[in-house]
Coordinates of C-alpha atoms and ligand atoms in Angstrom, one line a residue:
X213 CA 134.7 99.1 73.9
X214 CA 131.1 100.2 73.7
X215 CA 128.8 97.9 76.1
X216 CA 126.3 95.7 74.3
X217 CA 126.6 92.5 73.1
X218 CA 125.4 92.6 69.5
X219 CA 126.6 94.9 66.2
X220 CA 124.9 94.6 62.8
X221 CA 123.7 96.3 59.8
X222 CA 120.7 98.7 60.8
X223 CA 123.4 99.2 64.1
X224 CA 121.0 97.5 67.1
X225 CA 122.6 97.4 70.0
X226 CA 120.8 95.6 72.4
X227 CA 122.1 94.6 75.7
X228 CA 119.1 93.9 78.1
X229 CA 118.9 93.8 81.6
X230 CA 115.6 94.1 82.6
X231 CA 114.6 90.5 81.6
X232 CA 117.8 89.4 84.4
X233 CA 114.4 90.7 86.7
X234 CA 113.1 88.5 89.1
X235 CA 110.0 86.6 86.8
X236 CA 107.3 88.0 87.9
X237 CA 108.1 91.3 86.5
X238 CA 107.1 89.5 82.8
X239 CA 106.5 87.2 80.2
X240 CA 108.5 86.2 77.3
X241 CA 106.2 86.8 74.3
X242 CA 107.3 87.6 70.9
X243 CA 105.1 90.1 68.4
X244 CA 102.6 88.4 66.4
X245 CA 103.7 88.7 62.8
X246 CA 101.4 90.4 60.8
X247 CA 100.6 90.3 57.2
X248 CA 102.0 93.4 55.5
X249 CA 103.7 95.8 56.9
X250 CA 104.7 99.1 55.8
X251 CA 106.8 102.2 57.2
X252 CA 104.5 105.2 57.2
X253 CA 107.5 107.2 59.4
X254 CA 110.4 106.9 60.5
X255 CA 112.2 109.8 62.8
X256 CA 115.9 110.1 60.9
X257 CA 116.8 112.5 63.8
X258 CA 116.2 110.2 66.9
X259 CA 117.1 107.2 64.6
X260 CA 120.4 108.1 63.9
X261 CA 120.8 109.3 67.8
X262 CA 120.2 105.6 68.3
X263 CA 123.2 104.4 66.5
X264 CA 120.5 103.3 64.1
X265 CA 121.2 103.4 60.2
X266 CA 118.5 105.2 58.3
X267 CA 118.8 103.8 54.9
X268 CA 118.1 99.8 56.2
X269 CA 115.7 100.9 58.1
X270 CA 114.0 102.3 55.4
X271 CA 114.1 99.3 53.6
X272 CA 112.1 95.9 53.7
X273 CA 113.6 94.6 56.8
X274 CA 112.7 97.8 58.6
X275 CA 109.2 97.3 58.7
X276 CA 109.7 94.0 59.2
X277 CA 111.5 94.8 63.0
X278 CA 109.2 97.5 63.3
X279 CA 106.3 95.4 62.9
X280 CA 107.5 93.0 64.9
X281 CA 107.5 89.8 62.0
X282 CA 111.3 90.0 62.4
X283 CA 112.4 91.3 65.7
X284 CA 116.1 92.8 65.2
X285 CA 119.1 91.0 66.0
X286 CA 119.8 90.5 69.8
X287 CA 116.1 91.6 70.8
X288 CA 114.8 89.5 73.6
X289 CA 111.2 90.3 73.3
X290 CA 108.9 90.3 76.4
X291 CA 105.7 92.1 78.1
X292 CA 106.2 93.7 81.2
X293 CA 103.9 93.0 84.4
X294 CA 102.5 95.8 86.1
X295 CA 99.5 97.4 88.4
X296 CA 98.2 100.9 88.5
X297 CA 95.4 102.7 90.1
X298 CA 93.5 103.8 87.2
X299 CA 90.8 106.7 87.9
X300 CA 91.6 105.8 91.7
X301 CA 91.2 102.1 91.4
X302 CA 93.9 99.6 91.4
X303 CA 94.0 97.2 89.3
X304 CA 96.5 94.3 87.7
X305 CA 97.4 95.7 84.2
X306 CA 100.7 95.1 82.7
X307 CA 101.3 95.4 78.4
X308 CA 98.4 94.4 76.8
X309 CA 99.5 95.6 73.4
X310 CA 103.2 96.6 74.1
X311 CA 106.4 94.1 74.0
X312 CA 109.7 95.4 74.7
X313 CA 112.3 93.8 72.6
X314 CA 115.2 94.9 74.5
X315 CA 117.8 98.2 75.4
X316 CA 119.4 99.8 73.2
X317 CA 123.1 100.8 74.2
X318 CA 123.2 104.3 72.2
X319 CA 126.6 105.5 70.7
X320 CA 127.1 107.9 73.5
X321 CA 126.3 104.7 75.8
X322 CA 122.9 105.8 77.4
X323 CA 120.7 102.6 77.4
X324 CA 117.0 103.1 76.3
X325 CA 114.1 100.7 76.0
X326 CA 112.9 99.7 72.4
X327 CA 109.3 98.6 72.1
X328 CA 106.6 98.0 70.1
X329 CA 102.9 99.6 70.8
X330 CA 100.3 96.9 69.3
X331 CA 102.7 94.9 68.3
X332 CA 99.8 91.5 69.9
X333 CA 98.6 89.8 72.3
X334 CA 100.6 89.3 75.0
X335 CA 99.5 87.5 79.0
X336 CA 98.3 91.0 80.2
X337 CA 96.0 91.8 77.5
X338 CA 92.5 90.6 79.5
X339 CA 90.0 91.1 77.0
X340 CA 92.1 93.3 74.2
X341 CA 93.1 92.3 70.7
X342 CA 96.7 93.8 71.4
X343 CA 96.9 95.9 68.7
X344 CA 96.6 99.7 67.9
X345 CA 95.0 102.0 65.2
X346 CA 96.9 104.3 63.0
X347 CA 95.3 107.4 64.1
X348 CA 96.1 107.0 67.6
X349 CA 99.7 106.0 66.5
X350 CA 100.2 108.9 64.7
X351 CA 98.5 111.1 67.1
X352 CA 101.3 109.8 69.9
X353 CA 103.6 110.5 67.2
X354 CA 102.7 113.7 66.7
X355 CA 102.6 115.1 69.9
X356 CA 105.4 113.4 71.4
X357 CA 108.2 114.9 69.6
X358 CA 106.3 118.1 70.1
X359 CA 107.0 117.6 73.6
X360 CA 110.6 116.7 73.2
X361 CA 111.2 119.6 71.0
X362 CA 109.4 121.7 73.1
X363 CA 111.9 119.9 76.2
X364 CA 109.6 118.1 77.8
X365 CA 110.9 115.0 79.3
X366 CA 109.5 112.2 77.0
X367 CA 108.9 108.7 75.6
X368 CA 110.1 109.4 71.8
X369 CA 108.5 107.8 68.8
X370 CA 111.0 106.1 66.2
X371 CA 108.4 104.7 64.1
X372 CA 105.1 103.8 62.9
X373 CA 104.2 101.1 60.8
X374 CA 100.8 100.2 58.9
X375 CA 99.9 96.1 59.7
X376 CA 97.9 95.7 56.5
X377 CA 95.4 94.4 58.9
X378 CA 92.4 95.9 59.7
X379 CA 91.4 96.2 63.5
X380 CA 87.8 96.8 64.7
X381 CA 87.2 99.6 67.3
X382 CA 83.5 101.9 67.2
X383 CA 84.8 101.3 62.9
X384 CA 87.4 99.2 61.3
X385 CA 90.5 101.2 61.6
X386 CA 93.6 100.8 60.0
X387 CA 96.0 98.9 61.9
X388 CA 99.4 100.2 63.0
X389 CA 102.5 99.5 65.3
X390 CA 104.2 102.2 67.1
X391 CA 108.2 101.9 68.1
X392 CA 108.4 103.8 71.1
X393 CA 112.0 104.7 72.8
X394 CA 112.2 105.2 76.5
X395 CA 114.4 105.9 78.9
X396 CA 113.0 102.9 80.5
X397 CA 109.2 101.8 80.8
X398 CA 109.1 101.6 84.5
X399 CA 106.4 103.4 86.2
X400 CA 104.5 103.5 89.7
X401 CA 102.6 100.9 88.9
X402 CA 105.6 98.4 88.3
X403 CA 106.1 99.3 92.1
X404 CA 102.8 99.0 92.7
X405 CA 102.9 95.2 91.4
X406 CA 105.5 94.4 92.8
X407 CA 104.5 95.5 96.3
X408 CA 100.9 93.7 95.8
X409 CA 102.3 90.8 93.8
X410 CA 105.9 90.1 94.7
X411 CA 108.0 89.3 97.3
X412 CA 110.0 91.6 99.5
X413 CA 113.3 90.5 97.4
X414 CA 111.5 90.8 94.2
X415 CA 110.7 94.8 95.3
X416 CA 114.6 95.1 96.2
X417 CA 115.6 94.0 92.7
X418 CA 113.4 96.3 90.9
X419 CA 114.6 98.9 93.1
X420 CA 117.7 98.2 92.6
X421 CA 117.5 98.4 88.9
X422 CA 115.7 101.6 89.3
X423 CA 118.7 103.1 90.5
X424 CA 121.3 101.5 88.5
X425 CA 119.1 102.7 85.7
X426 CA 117.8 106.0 86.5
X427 CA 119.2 107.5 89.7
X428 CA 123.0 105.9 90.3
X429 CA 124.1 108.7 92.5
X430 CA 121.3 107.1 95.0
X431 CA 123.3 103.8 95.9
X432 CA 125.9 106.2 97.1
X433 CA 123.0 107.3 99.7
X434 CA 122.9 106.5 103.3
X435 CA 119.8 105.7 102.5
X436 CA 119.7 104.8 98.5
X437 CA 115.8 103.5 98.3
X438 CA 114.8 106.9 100.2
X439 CA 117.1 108.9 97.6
X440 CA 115.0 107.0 95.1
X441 CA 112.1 108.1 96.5
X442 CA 112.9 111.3 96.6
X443 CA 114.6 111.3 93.2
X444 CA 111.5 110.6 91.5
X445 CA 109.5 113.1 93.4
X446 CA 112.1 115.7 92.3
X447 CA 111.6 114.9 88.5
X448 CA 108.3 114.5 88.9
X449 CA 107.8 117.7 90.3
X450 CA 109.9 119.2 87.5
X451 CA 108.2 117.6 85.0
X452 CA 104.6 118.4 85.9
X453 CA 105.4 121.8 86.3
X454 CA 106.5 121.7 82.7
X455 CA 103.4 120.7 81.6
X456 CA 101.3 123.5 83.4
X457 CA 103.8 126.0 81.7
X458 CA 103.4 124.3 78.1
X459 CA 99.4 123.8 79.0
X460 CA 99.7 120.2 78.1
X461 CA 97.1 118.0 79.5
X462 CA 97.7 114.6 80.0
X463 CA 94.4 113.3 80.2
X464 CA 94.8 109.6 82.4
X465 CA 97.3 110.0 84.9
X466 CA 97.0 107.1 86.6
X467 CA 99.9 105.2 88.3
X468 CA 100.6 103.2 85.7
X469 CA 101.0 106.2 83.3
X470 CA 103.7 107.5 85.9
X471 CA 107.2 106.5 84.7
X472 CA 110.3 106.1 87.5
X473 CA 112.8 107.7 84.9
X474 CA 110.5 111.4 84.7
X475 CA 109.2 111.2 81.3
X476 CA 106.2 111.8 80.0
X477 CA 104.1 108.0 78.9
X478 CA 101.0 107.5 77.2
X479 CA 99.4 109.6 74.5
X480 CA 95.9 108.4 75.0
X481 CA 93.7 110.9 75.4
X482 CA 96.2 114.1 76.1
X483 CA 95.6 117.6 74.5
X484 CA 97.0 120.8 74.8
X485 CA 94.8 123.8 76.2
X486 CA 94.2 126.8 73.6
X487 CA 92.0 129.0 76.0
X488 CA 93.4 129.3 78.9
X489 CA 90.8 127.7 81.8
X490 CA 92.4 125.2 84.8
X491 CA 89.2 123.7 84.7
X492 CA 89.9 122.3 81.2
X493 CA 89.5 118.2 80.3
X494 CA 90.0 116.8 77.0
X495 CA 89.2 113.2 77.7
X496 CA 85.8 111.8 77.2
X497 CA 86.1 109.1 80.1
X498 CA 87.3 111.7 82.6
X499 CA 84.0 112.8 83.6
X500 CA 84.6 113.9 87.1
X501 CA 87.8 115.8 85.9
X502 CA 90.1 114.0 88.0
X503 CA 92.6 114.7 85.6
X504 CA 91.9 118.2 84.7
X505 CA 94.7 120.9 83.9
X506 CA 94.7 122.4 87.4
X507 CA 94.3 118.9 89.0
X508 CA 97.6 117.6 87.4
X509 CA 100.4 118.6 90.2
X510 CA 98.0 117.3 93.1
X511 CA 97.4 114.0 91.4
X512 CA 101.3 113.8 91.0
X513 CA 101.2 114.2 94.9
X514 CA 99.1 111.6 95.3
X515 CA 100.6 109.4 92.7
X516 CA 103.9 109.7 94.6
X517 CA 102.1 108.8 97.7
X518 CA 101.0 105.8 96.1
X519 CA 105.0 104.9 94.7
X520 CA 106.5 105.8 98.9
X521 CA 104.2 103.6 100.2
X522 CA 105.6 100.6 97.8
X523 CA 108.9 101.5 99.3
X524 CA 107.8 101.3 103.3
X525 CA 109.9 97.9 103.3
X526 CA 112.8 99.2 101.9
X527 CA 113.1 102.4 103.8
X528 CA 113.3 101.1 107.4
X529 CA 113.1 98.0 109.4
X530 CA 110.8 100.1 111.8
X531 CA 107.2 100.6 110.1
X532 CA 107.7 103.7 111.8
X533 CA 110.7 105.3 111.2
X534 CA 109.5 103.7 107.6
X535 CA 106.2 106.3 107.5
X536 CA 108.0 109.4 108.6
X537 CA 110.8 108.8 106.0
X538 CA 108.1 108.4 103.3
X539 CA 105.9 111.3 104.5
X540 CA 108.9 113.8 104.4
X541 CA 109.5 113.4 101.0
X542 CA 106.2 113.5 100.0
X543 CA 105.5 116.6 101.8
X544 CA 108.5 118.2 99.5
X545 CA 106.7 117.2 96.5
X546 CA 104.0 120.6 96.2
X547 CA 107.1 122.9 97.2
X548 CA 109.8 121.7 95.2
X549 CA 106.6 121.7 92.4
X550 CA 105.7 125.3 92.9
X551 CA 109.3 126.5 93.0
X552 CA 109.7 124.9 89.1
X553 CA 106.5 126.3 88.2
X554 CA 107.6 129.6 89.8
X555 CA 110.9 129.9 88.1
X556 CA 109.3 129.1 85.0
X557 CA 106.5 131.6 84.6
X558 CA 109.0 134.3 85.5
X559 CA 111.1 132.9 82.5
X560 CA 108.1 133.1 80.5
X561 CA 107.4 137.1 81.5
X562 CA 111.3 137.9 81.7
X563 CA 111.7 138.1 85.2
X564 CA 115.0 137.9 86.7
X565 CA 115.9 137.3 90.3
X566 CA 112.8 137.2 93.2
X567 CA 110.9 139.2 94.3
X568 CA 107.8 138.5 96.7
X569 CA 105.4 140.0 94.4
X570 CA 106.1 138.0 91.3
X571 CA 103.8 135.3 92.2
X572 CA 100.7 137.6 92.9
X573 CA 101.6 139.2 89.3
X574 CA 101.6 135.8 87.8
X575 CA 98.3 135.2 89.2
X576 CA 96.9 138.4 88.1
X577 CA 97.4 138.0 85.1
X578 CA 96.3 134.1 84.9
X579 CA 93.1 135.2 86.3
X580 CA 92.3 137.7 83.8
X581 CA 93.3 135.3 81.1
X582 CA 91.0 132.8 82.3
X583 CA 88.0 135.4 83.1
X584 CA 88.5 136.8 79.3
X585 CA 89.1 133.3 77.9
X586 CA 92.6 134.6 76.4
X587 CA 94.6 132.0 74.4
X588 CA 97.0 130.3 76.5
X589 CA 99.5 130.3 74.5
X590 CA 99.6 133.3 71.9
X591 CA 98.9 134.9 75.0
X592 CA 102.6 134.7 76.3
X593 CA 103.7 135.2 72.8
X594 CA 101.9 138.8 72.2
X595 CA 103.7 139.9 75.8
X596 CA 107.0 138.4 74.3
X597 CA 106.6 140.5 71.0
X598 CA 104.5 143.6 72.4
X599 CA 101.4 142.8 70.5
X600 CA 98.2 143.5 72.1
X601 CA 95.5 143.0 69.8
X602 CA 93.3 139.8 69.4
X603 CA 91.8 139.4 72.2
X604 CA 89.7 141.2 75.0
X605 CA 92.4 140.8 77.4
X606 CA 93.9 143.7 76.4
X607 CA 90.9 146.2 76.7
X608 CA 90.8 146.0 80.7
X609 CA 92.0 148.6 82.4
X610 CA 93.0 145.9 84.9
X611 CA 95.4 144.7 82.4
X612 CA 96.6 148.5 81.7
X613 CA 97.5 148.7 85.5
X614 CA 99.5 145.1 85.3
X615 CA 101.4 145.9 82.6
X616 CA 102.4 149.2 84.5
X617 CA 103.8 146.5 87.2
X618 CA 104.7 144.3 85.2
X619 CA 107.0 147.1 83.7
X620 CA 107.8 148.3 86.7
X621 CA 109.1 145.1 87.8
X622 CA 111.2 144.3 84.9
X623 CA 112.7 148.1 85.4
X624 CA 113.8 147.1 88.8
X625 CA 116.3 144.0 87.5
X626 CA 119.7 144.8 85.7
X627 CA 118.7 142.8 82.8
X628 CA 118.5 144.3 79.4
X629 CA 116.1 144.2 77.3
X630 CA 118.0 141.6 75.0
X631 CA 118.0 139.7 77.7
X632 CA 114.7 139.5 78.9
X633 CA 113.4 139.2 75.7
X634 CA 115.9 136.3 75.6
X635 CA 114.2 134.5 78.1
X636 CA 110.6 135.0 76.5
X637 CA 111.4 134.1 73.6
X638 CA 112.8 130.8 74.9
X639 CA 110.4 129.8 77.4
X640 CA 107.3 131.1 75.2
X641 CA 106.9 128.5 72.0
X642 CA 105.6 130.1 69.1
X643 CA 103.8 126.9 68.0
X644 CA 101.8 123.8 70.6
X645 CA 100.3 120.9 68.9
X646 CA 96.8 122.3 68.7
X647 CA 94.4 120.3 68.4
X648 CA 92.6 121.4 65.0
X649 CA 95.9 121.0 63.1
X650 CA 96.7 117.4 64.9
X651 CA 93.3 116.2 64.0
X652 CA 93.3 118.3 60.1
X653 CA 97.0 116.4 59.7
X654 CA 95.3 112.9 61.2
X655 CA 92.7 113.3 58.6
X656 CA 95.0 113.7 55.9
X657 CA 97.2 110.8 56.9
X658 CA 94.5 108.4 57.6
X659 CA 91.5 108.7 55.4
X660 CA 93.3 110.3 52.7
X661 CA 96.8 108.6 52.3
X662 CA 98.3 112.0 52.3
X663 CA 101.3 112.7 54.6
X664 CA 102.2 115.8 53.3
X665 CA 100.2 117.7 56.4
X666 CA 101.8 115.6 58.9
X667 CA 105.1 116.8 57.7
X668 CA 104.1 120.6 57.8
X669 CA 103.1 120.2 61.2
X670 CA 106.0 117.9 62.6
X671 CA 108.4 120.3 60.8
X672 CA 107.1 123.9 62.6
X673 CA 106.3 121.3 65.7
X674 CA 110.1 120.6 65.6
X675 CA 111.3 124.2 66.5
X676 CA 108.6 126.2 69.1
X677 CA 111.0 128.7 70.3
X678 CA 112.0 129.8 66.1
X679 CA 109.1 132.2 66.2
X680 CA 109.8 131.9 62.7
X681 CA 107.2 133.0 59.9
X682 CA 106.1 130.2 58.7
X683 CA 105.4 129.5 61.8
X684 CA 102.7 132.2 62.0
X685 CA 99.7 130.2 60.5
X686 CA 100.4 127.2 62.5
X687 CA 99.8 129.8 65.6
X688 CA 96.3 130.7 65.4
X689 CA 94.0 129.1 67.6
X690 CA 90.9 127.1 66.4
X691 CA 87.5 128.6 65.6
X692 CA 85.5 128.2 68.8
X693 CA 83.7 124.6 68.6
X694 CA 80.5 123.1 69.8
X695 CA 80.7 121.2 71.6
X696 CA 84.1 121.0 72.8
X697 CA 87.0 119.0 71.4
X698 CA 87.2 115.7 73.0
X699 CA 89.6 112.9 73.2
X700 CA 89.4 109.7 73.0
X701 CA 91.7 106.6 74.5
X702 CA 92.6 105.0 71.2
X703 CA 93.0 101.3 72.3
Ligands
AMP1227 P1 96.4 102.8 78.7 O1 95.1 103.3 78.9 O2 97.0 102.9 77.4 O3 97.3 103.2 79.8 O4 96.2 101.2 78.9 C1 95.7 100.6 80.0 C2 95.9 99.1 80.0 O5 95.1 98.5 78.9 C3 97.3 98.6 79.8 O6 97.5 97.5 80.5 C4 97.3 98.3 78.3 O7 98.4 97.4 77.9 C5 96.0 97.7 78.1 N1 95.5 97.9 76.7 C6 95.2 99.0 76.0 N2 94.8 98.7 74.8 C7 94.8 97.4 74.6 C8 94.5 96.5 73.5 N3 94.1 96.9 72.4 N4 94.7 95.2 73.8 C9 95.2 94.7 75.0 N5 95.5 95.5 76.0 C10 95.3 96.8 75.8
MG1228 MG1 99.3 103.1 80.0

C-alpha cells in the first residue's frame, strides 16, 4: 500500500506532515482565488514523475489548483514561518507570496512539497501584494530545469499559470502563479526562527522532521542533531561546488535561500557567467558583491555557521562541548568543498586519479581564462572537442606550454582516449541558460504571447551534455553589452 491518504483523478497524493509542526512554524491560509486563470506550462516530464495525470491537468481544473481557486483534493494549504539573514542582516521573513498546499507521496514513495509562488497574501507578507509576475515565473522556470538537467540539486517547476490579473511593479506586469516542487522547503532560516522565535522543544521537532525528512540515517547517530549538522554541510558543500563548475550565480544567498534538503531555492536574481571572471555579479541590489561568483563557497561557510549555531541546544547539554561540536563541522565545510570542486574540474579536463599538480594546472588555466576574458563555458567545450579558435586564449604561448602539461598529464593515466573524452563530454554542457536567450525567449513569452522560443530553449536546455547540433546556435555567447546584464529580484 502506497502511503498517502488521498487518490483521485489528476492522481494527488498528499499526505502532509509538516503542518503536525509545532504552530509557530505557520499559518493556515488558503490562496486567494483569482479571476482567470490560465496554464501557460506545464512540465509533462516531472508531472507524470509525480504520479500526476497530464491530460486533467491540462484541463480547466488544472489551472484552477494551479492557481490556487481550487486547491486539489487533500491539500492542506498553509505559509511557512521563517527568518534569514538577508545581505547579513537578520530579519523575520517567512512566505510572503508562497503557500504550500501539502506533500506529495510520489509513486516511487519519495514525499515532495507542492506550492504555489504568488499564489496571495499570506501573515508574512509585511508590506507585499503576495503575488508574482510572469516574467520572473517563467524566468525560474526556465532556469530551473536547466539546472536539473544539467544535475544540479534543485526546486523543480511543475507549472506556471497566468492570473488574468494585472499586478503593479516599476510597470503593470502580467500576473502569474508558479507550482514549485521541493524536496522540502526548509532552509537555514526555518532554523534560524525557530532558534530566535521558538522554544527549545519547538527547535527539537523541526529537527527532528529534518531528519526523518531529509537525513534518516542521522537518528541512527550517536549524535543524530550533529549528523544533521554535518549532513547538510556535506550537501551543501557538494552542491556549491556544482555551481562554481556550471558558473551559475545565485545572486541572494541569504539564509533563508539556503535549503536543509541541498537544493538549489530561489531564482530571483541568479545568472549564469559567460566570460569567465570570479569577480562577476548579476544582481542589481548586490552592490558590495557579497554574493559574487567567487564569494559563493565562503558565504556557504558562513551560512552554515549561522544553521550550527541554531543547533548549540541540541548538540550538547555543555555550551561547551556544544561549540567544539559545532566548530568541527564547520571547519570540514571548505575542505570537503574543495575536494568536490577538485574532483569535478578534473572531470571536466579528463583527468583520472590525483596527482599533486592538477590543482595548480586548473588554476593555470582559470587564470588565463579570466586575464583573456575567455567564455566560461565554450571554453571547456573547445578543450573537450580540440577546437582552439574563438578566442585569444588560445594565441598565448602560456597556453601552448599548458596544453603541453596538460597533455602530459593525461599521457601519464591508463585512460583512453574514449574515456577521457567520456568524462568531458559529460561534465562539459554543450548549452547554460545564457542570459541573452533567457531574456530573447522572456520577450517572446511575455510581450508577445509567443511561446514558441521558450520551447526551443527548454528543449536544447533539457539535454547539456548532447553536444548535439542543434545545439550549436544555442552555444554562442552574447555580443558584448554595455553596460552589463543585470538582474533584478522579481517580487
Ligand atoms: P526572496 O527575495 O524571494 O527570497 O523573498 C524575501 C522575502 O520577501 C520572503 O519572505 C518572501 O516571501 C517575501 N516576498 C517577496 N515578494 C513578495 C511579495 N510580492 N509579496 C509578499 N511577500 C513577498
Ligand atoms: Mg527567498
Amino acid at each position: 500500500m502506497k502511503e498517502g491518504n488521498f487518490k483521485n483523478e489528476a492522481g494527488w497524493n498528499f499526505h502532509n506532515r509538516y503542518g503536525e509542526l509545532p504552530p509557530v512554524f505557520y499559518k493556515r491560509q488558503m490562496p486567494e482565488p483569482v479571476r482567470e486563470p490560465r496554464l501557460v506550462i506545464l512540465n509533462g516530464g516531472l508531472a507524470e514523475s509525480l504520479g500526476l495525470d497530464n491530460r486533467v491537468l491540462q484541463s480547466k481544473s488544472g489551472a484552477e489548483a494551479f492557481a490556487g481557486n481550487e486547491p486539489p483534493e487533500g491539500a492542506e494549504p498553509l505559509a511557512q514561518a521563517y527568518a534569514g539573514h538577508q545581505f547579513g542582516h537578520f530579519t523575520m521573513l517567512g512566505d510572503g507570496r508562497a503557500i504550500l498546499l501539502g506533500e506529495q507521496i510520489t509513486p516511487s514513495g519519495e514525499r515532495v512539497d507542492i506550492q504555489l509562488k504568488g499564489a496571495g497574501r499570506t501573515p508574512y507578507s509585511r508590506g507585499g501584494d503576495g503575488r508574482a509576475g510572469l516574467g520572473p515565473m517563467l524566468r525560474e522556470y526556465m532556469i530551473s530545469e536547466a539546472m536539473h538537467a544539467l544535475g544540479i540539486p534543485t526546486t523543480r517547476s511543475l507549472a506556471v499559470v497566468t492570473t488574468g490579473e494585472s499586478i503593479i511593479r516599476e510597470t503593470e506586469q502580467t500576473g502569474a502563479i508558479l507550482t514549485r516542487v521541493a524536496a522540502s522547503h526548509l532552509r537555514v532560516g526555518t532554523f534560524q526562527y525557530a532558534s530566535r522565535f521558538g522554544s527549545e522543544g519547538d527547535l527539537r521537532a523541526l529537527a527532528d522532521y529534518a531528519i526523518e525528512r531529509h537525513y534518516p540515517e542521522a537518528a541512527e547517530a550517536e549524535n543524530p542533531y550533529l549528523a544533521l549538522l554535518q549532513g547538510v554541510i556535506k550537501r551543501q558543500a557538494s552542491l556549491v561546488a556544482k555551481w562554481q563548475l556550471a558558473g551559475f550565480i545565485h545572486g541572494v544567498m541569504n539564509t533563508d535561500n539556503m535549503t536543509i534538503s541541498g537544493e538549489t531555492i530561489d531564482y530571483g536574481p541568479c545568472a549564469f557567467m559567460d566570460t569567465f571572471d570570479p569577480s562577476t555579479v548579476f544582481s542589481s541590489i548586490d552592490r558590495q558583491g557579497r554574493y559574487a561568483y567567487a564569494n559563493q563557497p565562503p558565504i556557504a561557510g558562513w551560512n552554515l555557521a549561522r544553521f550550527a549555531e541554531t543547533l548549540l541546544p541540541l548538540l550538547h547539554e555543555e555550551e561547551e562541548k556544544s561549540l567544539q561540536l559545532a566548530q568541527e563541522a564547520i571547519s570540514a565545510f571548505p575542505k570537503q568543498y574543495h575536494s568536490n570542486w577538485l574532483k569535478g574540474m578534473r572531470a571536466k579536463l579528463g583527468l583520472f586519479g590525483e596527482e599533486e599538480e592538477d590543482k595548480v594546472l586548473i588554476e593555470e588555466l582559470l587564470g588565463m581564462m579570466h586575464e583573456q576574458k575567455a567564455d566560461y563555458t565554450n571554453t571547456f567545450r573547445d578543450l573537450t572537442f580540440d577546437r582552439r579558435e574563438g578566442s585569444s586564449l588560445y594565441d598565448l604561448e602560456q597556453f601552448d606550454g599548458w596544453e603541453k602539461r596538460w597533455q602530459e598529464r593525461k599521457d601519464r593515466q591508463k585512460e583512453s582516449r574514449e574515456e577521457v573524452l567520456k568524462s568531458m563530454k559529460n561534465s562539459n554542457p554543450a548549452v547554460i541558460p545564457r542570459n541573452h536567450r533567457v531574456e530573447e525567449a522572456l520577450e517572446a513569452a511575455v510581450e508577445r504571447g509567443d511561446l514558441s522560443v521558450m520551447m526551443n530553449l527548454l528543449e536544447v536546455l533539457s539535454k547539456p551534455y548532447a553536444h548535439s547540433s542543434e545545439q550549436e546556435e544555442y552555444s554562442a555567447p552574447p555580443p558584448p553589452t554595455d553596460p552589463p546584464y543585470r538582474t533584478f529580484c522579481g517580487t
